[in-house]
Coordinates of C-alpha atoms (C1' of nucleotides) in Angstrom, one line a residue:
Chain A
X1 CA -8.6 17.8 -20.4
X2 CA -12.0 16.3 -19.2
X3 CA -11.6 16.8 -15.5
X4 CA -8.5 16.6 -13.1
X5 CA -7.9 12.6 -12.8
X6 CA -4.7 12.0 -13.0
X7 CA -3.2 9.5 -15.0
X8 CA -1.9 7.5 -12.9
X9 CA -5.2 7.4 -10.6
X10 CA -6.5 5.9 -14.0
X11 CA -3.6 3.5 -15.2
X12 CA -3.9 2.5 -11.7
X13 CA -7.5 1.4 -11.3
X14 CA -7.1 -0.3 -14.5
X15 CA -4.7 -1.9 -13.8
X16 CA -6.1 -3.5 -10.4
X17 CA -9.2 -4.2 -12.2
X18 CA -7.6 -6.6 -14.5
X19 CA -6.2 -7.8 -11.8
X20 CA -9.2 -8.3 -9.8
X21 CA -11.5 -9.8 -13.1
X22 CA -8.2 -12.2 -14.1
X23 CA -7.8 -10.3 -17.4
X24 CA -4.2 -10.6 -16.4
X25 CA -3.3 -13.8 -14.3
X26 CA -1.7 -14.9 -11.5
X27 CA 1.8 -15.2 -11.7
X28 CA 1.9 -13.2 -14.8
X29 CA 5.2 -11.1 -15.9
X30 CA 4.2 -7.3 -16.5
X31 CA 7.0 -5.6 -18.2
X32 CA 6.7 -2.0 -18.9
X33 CA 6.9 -2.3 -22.3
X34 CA 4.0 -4.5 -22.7
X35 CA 2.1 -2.4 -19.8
X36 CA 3.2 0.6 -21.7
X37 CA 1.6 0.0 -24.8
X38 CA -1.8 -1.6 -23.3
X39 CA -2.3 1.4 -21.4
X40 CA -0.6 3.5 -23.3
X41 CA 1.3 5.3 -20.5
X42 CA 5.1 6.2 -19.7
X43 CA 7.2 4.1 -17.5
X44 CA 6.9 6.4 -13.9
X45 CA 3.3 6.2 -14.3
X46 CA 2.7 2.2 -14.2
X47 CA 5.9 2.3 -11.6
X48 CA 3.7 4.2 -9.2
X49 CA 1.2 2.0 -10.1
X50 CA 2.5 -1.2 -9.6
X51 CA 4.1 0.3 -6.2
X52 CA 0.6 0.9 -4.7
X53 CA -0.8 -2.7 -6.0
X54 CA 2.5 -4.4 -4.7
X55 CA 1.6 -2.6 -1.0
X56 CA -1.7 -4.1 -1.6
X57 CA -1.0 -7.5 -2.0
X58 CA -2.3 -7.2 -5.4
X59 CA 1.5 -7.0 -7.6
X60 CA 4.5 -9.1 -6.7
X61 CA 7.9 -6.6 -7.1
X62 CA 11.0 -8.7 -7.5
X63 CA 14.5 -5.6 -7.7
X64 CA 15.5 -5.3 -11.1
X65 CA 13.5 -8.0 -12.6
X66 CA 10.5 -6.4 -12.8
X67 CA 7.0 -6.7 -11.5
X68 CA 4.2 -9.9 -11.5
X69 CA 0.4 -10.5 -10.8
X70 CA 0.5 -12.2 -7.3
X71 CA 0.3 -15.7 -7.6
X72 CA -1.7 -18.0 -6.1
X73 CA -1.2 -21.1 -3.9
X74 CA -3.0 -23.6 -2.1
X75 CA -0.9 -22.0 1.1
X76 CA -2.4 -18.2 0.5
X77 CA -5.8 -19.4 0.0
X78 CA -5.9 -21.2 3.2
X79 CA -4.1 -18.3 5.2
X80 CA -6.7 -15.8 3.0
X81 CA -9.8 -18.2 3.7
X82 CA -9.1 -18.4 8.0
X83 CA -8.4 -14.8 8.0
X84 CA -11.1 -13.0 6.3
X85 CA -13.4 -15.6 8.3
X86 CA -11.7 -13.9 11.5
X87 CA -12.1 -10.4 10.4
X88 CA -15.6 -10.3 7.8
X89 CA -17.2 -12.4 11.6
X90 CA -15.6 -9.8 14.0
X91 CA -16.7 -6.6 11.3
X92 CA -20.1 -8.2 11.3
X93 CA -20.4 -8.1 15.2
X94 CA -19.4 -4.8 15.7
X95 CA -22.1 -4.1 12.1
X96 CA -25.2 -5.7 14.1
X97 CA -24.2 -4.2 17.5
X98 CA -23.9 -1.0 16.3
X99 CA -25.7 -0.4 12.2
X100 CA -29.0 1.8 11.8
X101 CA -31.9 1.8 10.2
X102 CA -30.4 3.3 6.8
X103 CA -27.9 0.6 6.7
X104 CA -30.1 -2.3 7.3
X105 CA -32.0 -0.3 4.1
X106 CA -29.0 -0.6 1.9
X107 CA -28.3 -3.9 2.9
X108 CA -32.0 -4.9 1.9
X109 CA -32.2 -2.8 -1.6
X110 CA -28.5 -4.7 -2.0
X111 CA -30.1 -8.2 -1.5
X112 CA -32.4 -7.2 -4.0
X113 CA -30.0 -6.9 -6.6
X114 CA -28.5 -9.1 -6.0
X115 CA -31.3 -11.7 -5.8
X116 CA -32.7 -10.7 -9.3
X117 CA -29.3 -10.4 -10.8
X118 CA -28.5 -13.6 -12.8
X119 CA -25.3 -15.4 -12.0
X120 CA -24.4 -17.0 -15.2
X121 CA -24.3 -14.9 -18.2
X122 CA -26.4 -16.7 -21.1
X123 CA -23.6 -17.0 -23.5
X124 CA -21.7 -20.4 -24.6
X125 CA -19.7 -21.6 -22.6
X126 CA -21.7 -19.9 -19.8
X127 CA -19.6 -17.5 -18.0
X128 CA -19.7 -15.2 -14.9
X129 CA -22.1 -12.2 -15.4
X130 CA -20.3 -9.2 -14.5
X131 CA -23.1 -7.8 -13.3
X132 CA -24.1 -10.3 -10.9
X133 CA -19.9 -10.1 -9.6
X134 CA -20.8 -6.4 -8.5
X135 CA -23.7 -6.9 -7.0
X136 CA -22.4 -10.0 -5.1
X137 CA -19.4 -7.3 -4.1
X138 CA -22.0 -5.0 -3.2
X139 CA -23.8 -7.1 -0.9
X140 CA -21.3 -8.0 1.1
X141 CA -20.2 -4.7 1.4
X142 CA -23.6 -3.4 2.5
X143 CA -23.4 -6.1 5.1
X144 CA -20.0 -5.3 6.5
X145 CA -20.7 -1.2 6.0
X146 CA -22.6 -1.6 9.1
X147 CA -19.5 -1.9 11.2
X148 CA -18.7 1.8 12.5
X149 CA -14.8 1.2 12.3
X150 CA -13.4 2.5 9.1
X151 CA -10.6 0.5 9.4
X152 CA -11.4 -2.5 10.0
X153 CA -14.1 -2.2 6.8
X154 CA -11.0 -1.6 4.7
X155 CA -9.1 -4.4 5.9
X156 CA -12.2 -6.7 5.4
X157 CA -12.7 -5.1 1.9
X158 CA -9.0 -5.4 0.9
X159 CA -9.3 -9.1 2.1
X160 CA -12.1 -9.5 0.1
X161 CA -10.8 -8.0 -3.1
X162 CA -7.7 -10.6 -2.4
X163 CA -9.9 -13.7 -2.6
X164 CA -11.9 -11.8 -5.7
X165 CA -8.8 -13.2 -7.9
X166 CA -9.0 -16.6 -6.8
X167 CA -13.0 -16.8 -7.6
X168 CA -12.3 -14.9 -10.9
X169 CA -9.2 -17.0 -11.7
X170 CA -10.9 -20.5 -10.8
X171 CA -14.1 -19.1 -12.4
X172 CA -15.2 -22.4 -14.4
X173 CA -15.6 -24.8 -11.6
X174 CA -18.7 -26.4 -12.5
X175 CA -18.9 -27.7 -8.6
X176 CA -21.2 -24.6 -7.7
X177 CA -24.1 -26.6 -9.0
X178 CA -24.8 -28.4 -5.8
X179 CA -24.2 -24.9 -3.6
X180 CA -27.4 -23.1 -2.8
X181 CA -26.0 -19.8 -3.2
X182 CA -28.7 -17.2 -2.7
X183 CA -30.0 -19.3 -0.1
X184 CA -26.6 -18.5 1.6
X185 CA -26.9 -15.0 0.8
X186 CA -30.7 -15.1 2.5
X187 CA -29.7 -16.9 5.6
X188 CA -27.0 -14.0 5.9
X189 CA -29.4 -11.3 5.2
X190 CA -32.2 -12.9 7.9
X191 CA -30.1 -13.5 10.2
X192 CA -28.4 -9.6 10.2
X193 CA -32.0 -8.3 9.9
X194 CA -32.6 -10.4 13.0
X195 CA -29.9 -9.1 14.5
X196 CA -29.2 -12.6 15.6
X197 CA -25.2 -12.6 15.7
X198 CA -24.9 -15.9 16.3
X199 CA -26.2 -17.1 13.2
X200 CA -25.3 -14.6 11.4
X201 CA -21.5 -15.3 12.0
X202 CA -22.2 -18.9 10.8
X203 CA -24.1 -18.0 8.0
X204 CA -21.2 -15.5 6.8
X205 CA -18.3 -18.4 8.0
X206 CA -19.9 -21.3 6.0
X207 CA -20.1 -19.1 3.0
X208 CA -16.6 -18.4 2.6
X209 CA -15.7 -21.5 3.8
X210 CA -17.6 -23.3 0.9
X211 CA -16.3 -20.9 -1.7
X212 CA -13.4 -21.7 -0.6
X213 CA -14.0 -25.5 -0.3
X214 CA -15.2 -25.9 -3.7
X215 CA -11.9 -24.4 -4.8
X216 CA -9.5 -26.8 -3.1
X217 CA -11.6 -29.8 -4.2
X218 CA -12.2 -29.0 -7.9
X219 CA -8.9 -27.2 -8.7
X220 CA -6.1 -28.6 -6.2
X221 CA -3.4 -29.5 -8.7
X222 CA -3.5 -26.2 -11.1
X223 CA -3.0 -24.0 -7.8
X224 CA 0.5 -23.7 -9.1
X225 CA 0.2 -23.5 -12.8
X226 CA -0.5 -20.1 -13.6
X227 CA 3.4 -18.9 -13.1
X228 CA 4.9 -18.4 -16.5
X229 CA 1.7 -17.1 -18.6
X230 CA 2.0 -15.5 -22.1
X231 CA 3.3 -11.8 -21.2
X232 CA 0.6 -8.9 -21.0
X233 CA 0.2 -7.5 -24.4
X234 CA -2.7 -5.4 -25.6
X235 CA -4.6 -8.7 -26.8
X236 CA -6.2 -10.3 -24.0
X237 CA -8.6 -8.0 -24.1
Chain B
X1 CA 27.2 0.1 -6.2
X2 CA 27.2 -1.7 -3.1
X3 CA 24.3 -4.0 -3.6
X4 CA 21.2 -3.9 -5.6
X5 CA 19.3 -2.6 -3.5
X6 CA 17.3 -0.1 -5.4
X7 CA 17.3 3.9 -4.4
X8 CA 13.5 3.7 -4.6
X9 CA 13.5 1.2 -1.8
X10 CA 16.1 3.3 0.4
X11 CA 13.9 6.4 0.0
X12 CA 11.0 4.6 0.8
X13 CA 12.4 3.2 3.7
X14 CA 13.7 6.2 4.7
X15 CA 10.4 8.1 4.5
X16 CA 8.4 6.0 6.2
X17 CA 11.3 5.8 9.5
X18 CA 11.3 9.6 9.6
X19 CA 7.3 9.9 9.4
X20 CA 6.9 6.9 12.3
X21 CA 9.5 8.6 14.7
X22 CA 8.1 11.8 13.8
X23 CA 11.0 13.9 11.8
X24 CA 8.1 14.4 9.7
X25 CA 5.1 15.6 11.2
X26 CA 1.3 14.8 10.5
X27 CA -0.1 17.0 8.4
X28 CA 3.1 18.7 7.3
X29 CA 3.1 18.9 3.3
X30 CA 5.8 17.1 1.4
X31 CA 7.2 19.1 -1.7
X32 CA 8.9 17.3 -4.1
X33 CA 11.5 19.6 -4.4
X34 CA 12.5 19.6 -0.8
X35 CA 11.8 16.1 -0.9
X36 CA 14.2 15.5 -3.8
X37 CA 16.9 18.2 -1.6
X38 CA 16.1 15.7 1.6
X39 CA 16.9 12.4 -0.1
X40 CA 18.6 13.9 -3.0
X41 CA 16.9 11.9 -5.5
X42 CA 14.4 12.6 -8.2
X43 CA 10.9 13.3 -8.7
X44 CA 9.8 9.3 -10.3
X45 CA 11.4 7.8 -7.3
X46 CA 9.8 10.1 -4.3
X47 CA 6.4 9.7 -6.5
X48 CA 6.7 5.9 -5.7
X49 CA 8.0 5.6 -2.2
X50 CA 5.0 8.3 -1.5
X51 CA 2.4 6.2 -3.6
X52 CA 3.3 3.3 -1.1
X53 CA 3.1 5.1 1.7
X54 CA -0.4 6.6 0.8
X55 CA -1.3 3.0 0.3
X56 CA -0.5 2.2 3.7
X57 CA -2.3 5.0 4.9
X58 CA 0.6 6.9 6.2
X59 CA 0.6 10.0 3.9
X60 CA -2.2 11.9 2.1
X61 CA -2.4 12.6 -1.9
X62 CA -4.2 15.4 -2.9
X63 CA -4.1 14.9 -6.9
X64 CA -2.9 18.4 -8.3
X65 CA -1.9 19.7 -4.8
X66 CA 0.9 17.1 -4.0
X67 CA 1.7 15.1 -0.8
X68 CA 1.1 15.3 2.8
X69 CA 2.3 13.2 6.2
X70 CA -1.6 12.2 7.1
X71 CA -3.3 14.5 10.0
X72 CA -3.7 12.8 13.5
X73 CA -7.4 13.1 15.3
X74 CA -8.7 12.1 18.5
X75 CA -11.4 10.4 16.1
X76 CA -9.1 8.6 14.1
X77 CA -6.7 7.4 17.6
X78 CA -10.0 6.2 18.9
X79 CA -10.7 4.4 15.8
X80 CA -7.5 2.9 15.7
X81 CA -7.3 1.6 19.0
X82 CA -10.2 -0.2 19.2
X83 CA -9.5 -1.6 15.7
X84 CA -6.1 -2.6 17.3
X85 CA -7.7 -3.7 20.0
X86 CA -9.5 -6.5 18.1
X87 CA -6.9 -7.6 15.9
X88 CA -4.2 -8.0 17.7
X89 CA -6.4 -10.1 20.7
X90 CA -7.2 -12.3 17.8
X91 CA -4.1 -12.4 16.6
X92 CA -2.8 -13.1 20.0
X93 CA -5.8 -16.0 21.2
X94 CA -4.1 -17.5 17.7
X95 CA -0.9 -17.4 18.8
X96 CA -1.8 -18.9 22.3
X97 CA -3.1 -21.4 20.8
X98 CA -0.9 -21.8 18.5
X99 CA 2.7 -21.0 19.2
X100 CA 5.0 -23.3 19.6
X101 CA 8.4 -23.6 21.4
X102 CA 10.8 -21.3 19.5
X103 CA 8.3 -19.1 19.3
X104 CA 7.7 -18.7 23.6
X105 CA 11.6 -18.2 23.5
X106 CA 11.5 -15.3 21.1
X107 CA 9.3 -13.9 23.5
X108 CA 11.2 -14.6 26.4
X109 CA 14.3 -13.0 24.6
X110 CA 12.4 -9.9 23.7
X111 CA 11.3 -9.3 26.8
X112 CA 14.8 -9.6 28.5
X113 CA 15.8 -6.9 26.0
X114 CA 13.2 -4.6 26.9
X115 CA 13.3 -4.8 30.6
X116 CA 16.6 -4.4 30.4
X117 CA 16.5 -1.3 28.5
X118 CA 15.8 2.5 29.8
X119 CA 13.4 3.8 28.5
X120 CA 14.0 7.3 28.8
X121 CA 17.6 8.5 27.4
X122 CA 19.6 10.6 29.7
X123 CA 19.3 13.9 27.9
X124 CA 18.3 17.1 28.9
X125 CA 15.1 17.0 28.6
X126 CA 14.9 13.6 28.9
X127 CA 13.9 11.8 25.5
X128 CA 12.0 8.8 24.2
X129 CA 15.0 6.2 24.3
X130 CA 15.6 4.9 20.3
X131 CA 17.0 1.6 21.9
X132 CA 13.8 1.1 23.9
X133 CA 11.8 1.9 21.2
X134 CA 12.7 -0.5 19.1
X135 CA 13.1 -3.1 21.6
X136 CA 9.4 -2.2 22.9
X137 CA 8.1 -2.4 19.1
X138 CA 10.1 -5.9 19.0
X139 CA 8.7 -7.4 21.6
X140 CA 4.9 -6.7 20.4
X141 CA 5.9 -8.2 17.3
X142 CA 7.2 -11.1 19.0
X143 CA 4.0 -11.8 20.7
X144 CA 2.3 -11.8 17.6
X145 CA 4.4 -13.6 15.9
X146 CA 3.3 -16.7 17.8
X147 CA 0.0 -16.1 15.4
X148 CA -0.1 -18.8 11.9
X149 CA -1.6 -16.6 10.0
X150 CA 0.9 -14.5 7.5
X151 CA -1.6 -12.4 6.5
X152 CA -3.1 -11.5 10.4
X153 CA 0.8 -10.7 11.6
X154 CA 0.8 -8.2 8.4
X155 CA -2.2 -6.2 9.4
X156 CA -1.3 -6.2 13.1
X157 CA 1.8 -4.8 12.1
X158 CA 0.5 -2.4 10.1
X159 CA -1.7 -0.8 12.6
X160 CA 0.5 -1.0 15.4
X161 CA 3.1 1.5 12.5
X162 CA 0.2 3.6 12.1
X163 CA -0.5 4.0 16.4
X164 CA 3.3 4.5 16.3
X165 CA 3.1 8.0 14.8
X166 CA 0.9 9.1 18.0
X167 CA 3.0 7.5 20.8
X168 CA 5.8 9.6 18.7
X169 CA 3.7 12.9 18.0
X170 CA 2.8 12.8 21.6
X171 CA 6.4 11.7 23.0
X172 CA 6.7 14.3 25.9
X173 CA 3.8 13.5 28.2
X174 CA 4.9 13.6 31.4
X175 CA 1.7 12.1 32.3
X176 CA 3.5 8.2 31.6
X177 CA 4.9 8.1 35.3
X178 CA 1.4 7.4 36.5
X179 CA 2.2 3.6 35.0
X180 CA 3.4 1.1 35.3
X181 CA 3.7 -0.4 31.6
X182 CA 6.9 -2.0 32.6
X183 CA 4.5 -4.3 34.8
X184 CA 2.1 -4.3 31.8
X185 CA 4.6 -6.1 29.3
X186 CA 5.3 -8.6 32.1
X187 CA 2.1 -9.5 32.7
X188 CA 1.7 -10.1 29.3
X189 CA 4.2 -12.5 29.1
X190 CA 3.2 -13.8 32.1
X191 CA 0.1 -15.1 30.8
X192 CA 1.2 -15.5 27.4
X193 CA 3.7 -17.9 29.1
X194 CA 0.8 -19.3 30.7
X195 CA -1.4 -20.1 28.2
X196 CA -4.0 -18.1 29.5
X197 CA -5.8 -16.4 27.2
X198 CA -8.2 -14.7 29.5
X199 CA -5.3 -12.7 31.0
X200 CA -3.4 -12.6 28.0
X201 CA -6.2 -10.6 26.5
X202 CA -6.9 -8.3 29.3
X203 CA -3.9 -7.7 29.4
X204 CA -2.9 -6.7 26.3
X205 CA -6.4 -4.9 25.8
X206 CA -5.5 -2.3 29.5
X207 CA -1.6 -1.5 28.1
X208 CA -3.2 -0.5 24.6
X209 CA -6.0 1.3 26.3
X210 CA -3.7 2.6 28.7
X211 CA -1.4 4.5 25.8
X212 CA -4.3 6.2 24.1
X213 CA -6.1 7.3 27.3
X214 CA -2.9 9.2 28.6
X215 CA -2.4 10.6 24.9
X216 CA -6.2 11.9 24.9
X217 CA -6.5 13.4 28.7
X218 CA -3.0 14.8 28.2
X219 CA -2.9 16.1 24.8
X220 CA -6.6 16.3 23.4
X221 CA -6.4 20.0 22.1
X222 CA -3.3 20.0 20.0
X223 CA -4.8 16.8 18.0
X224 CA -5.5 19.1 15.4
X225 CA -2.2 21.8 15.5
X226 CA 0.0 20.2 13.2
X227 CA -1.6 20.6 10.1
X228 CA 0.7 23.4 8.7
X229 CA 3.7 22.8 10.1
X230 CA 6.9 23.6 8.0
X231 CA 7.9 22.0 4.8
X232 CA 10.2 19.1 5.2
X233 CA 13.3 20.9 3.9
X234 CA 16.8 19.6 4.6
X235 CA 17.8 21.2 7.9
X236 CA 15.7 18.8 10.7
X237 CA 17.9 15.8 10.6
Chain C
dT1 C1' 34.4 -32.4 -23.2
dC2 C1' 33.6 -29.4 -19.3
dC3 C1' 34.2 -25.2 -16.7
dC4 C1' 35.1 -20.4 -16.0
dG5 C1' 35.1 -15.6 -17.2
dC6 C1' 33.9 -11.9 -20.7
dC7 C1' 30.7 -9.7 -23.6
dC8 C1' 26.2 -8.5 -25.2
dG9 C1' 21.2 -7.8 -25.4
dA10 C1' 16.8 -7.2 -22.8
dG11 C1' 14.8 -5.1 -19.4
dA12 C1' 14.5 -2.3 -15.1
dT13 C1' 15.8 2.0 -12.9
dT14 C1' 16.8 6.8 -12.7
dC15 C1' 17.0 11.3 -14.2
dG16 C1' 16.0 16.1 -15.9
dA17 C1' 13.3 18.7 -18.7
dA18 C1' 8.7 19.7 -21.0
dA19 C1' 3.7 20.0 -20.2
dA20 C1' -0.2 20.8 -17.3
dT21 C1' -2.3 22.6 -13.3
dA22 C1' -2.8 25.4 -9.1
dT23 C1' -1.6 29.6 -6.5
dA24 C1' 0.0 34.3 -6.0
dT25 C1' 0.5 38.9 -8.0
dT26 C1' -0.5 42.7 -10.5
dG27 C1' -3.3 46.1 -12.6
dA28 C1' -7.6 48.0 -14.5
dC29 C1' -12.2 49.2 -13.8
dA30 C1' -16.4 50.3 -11.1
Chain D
dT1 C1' -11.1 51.6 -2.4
dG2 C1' -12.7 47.0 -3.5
dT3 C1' -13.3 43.4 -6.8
dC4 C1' -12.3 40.9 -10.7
dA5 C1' -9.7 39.5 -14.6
dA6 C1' -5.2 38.6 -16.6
dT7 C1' -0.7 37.6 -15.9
dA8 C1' 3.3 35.6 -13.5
dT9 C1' 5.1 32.2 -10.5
dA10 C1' 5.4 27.8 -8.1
dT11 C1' 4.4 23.0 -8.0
dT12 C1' 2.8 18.8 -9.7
dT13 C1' 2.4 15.5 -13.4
dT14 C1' 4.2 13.2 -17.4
dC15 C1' 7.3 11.8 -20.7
dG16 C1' 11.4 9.9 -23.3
dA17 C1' 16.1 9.2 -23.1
dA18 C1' 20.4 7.9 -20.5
dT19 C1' 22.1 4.7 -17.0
dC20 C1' 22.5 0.6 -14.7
dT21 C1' 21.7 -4.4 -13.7
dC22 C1' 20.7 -9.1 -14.7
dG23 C1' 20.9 -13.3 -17.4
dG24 C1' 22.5 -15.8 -21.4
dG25 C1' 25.7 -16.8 -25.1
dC26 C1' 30.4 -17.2 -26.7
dG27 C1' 35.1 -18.3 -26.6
dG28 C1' 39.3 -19.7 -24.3
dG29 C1' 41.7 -22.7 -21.2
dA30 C1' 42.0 -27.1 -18.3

DNA sequence: TCCCGCCCGAGATTCGAAAATATATTGACA
DNA sequence: TGTCAATATATTTTCGAATCTCGGGCGGGA
């Protein structure tokens, strides 16, 4: 029809997207009925999918019972937190030894968007902007896009979009008042420009680690709540 | 009938062992029908073993023009290596650091089993030895396993799959009687054994090194010849 | 009353054919 | 004879129904 994207290439990136924004939870049943309808589909389409999502990380695929939004745990987000620490520190290294001129551009136009992108949306109750979520996403990849390995980006982008659902799933956490946030973001951004790696991998380590900090200490006892959530109809929208 | 263990999982399963030891070869394109004639099964289920694959980076998808085993390159092996070169020393200073008792065992008992296996089977010509293979693929993952982190074992494993379909591509060198690499794995454990992280790093660093020089000074023209190979019919079991 | 096995409904899995798209072939015209 | 358009063929993509499996409810026996 319009062009040659094939459905499941769409039913797919929708999918992950309300994944990824926590339009559908953690630990949420998908059933292909209800998946069916919300994206109006046949089954083989949202079983291929769901496979790719489940080989992400993304989708949980239990034999003949069906499919489920990974859920989350205290556990993962540890594991998650030390690991993208390790990788996101080593991409960085190899982004500063080796990243040009045009790459420390992008990273700066990046900041800039970032910088004059609100973070709170002004509607009540305030909630995240989605604008400001890509361009907090696009930061950090401008950052890491430095490193010349294409694999290791991917790994440190997949581990990234991992984490994405616990931010977006823990989203009203109130503790992010007393973070400094940009200021984070501009001690990352000086110190690449710099081309000062040792600051710049503790820059990068004490942000995730706080993101991650604040999560534990606001939200430790509903880590494991999220299991048996309301199907995923066409509502929720 | 058996179990439950569903036909999409056996075809995926058995996809992904003939693309790894090479029944399949990179850049050979993977028609459904001969597909469906291979694993006599149907065209939903192939869709998602391939989707999986594709997501692990092991086969190509072309929308509109089907499937493919992904091309090897001397860029991508050089790539790959020093990515696996990172990961798994961190995954391996973790380990060290972290491993306990059972875990050094394990290792122990690997590494019995691989010494004491030939590598070469006595065919004529003489072949890569299944036995060893698998032993030698064990006791890497044994060493890593030492490593906490779920998630860092996972990726570790992943590219040390992905390296396996050169090692395979590239089985008859010749050019492997230069080393010594059963003097590699022992040094490894060696150190491993040791504590020593130094070594245990170098060491593992020069026996990954090692494999991808001798596949790029041996074989560095026919890194891009496979590209139209046959299509996987039902004959090269 | 409690426990075990049978039956039934809900849902996942698989299939084979219809629809859509790309590639190869043919034939007409310059 | 060469090129382009139109047609025919091959292959992928999508669908909806048929098949199979799991879990729960029901009834019979201890």
């Amino acid at each position: 029809m319009a062009r040659s994207e094939t459905r499941a290439e769409r039913v797919y990136a929708n999918l992950r997207g309300d994944i990824l924004t926590g339009r559908l939870l953690p630990g949420q049943r998908l059933p292909f009925a209800d998946l069916g309808a919300r994206y109006s589909t046949s089954v083989g389409v949202l079983r291929e999918a769901l496979s790719r999502l489940v080989e992400q990380g993304l989708v949980l695929s239990e034999p003949q019972l069906g499919f489920r939004v990974t859920p989350v745990s205290e556990e993962d987000l540890r594991d998650l937190t030390s690991t993208r620490i390790d990788i996101e520190t080593l991409c960085l290294r190899h982004a500063i030894a080796h990243g040009d001129l045009a790459w420390e551009s992008r990273l700066v136009a990046a900041y800039h968007t970032l910088d004059r992108t609100p973070e709170l949306a002004s509607t009540q109750p305030p909630t995240v902007n989605e604008d400001w979520a890509s361009a907090h996403a696009a930061f950090h990849a401008a950052v890491l896009e430095g490193c010349p390995s294409r694999r290791l980006r991917d790994i440190a982008a997949s581990l990234r979009d991992a984490s994405e659902i616990y931010r977006r799933w823990s989203r009203h956490l109130g503790s992010e008042d007393t973070r400094d946030i940009a200021g984070e973001h501009q001690a990352l951004r000086d110190a690449v420009l710099a081309r000062d790696v040792e600051k710049a991998e503790a820059a990068l380590t004490q942000h995730i680690s706080y993101t991650t900090q604040a999560l534990l200490l606001s939200a430790p006892d509903n880590l494991m709540t999220a299991h048996d959530a309301e199907p995923a109809g066409t509502s929720p929208a």
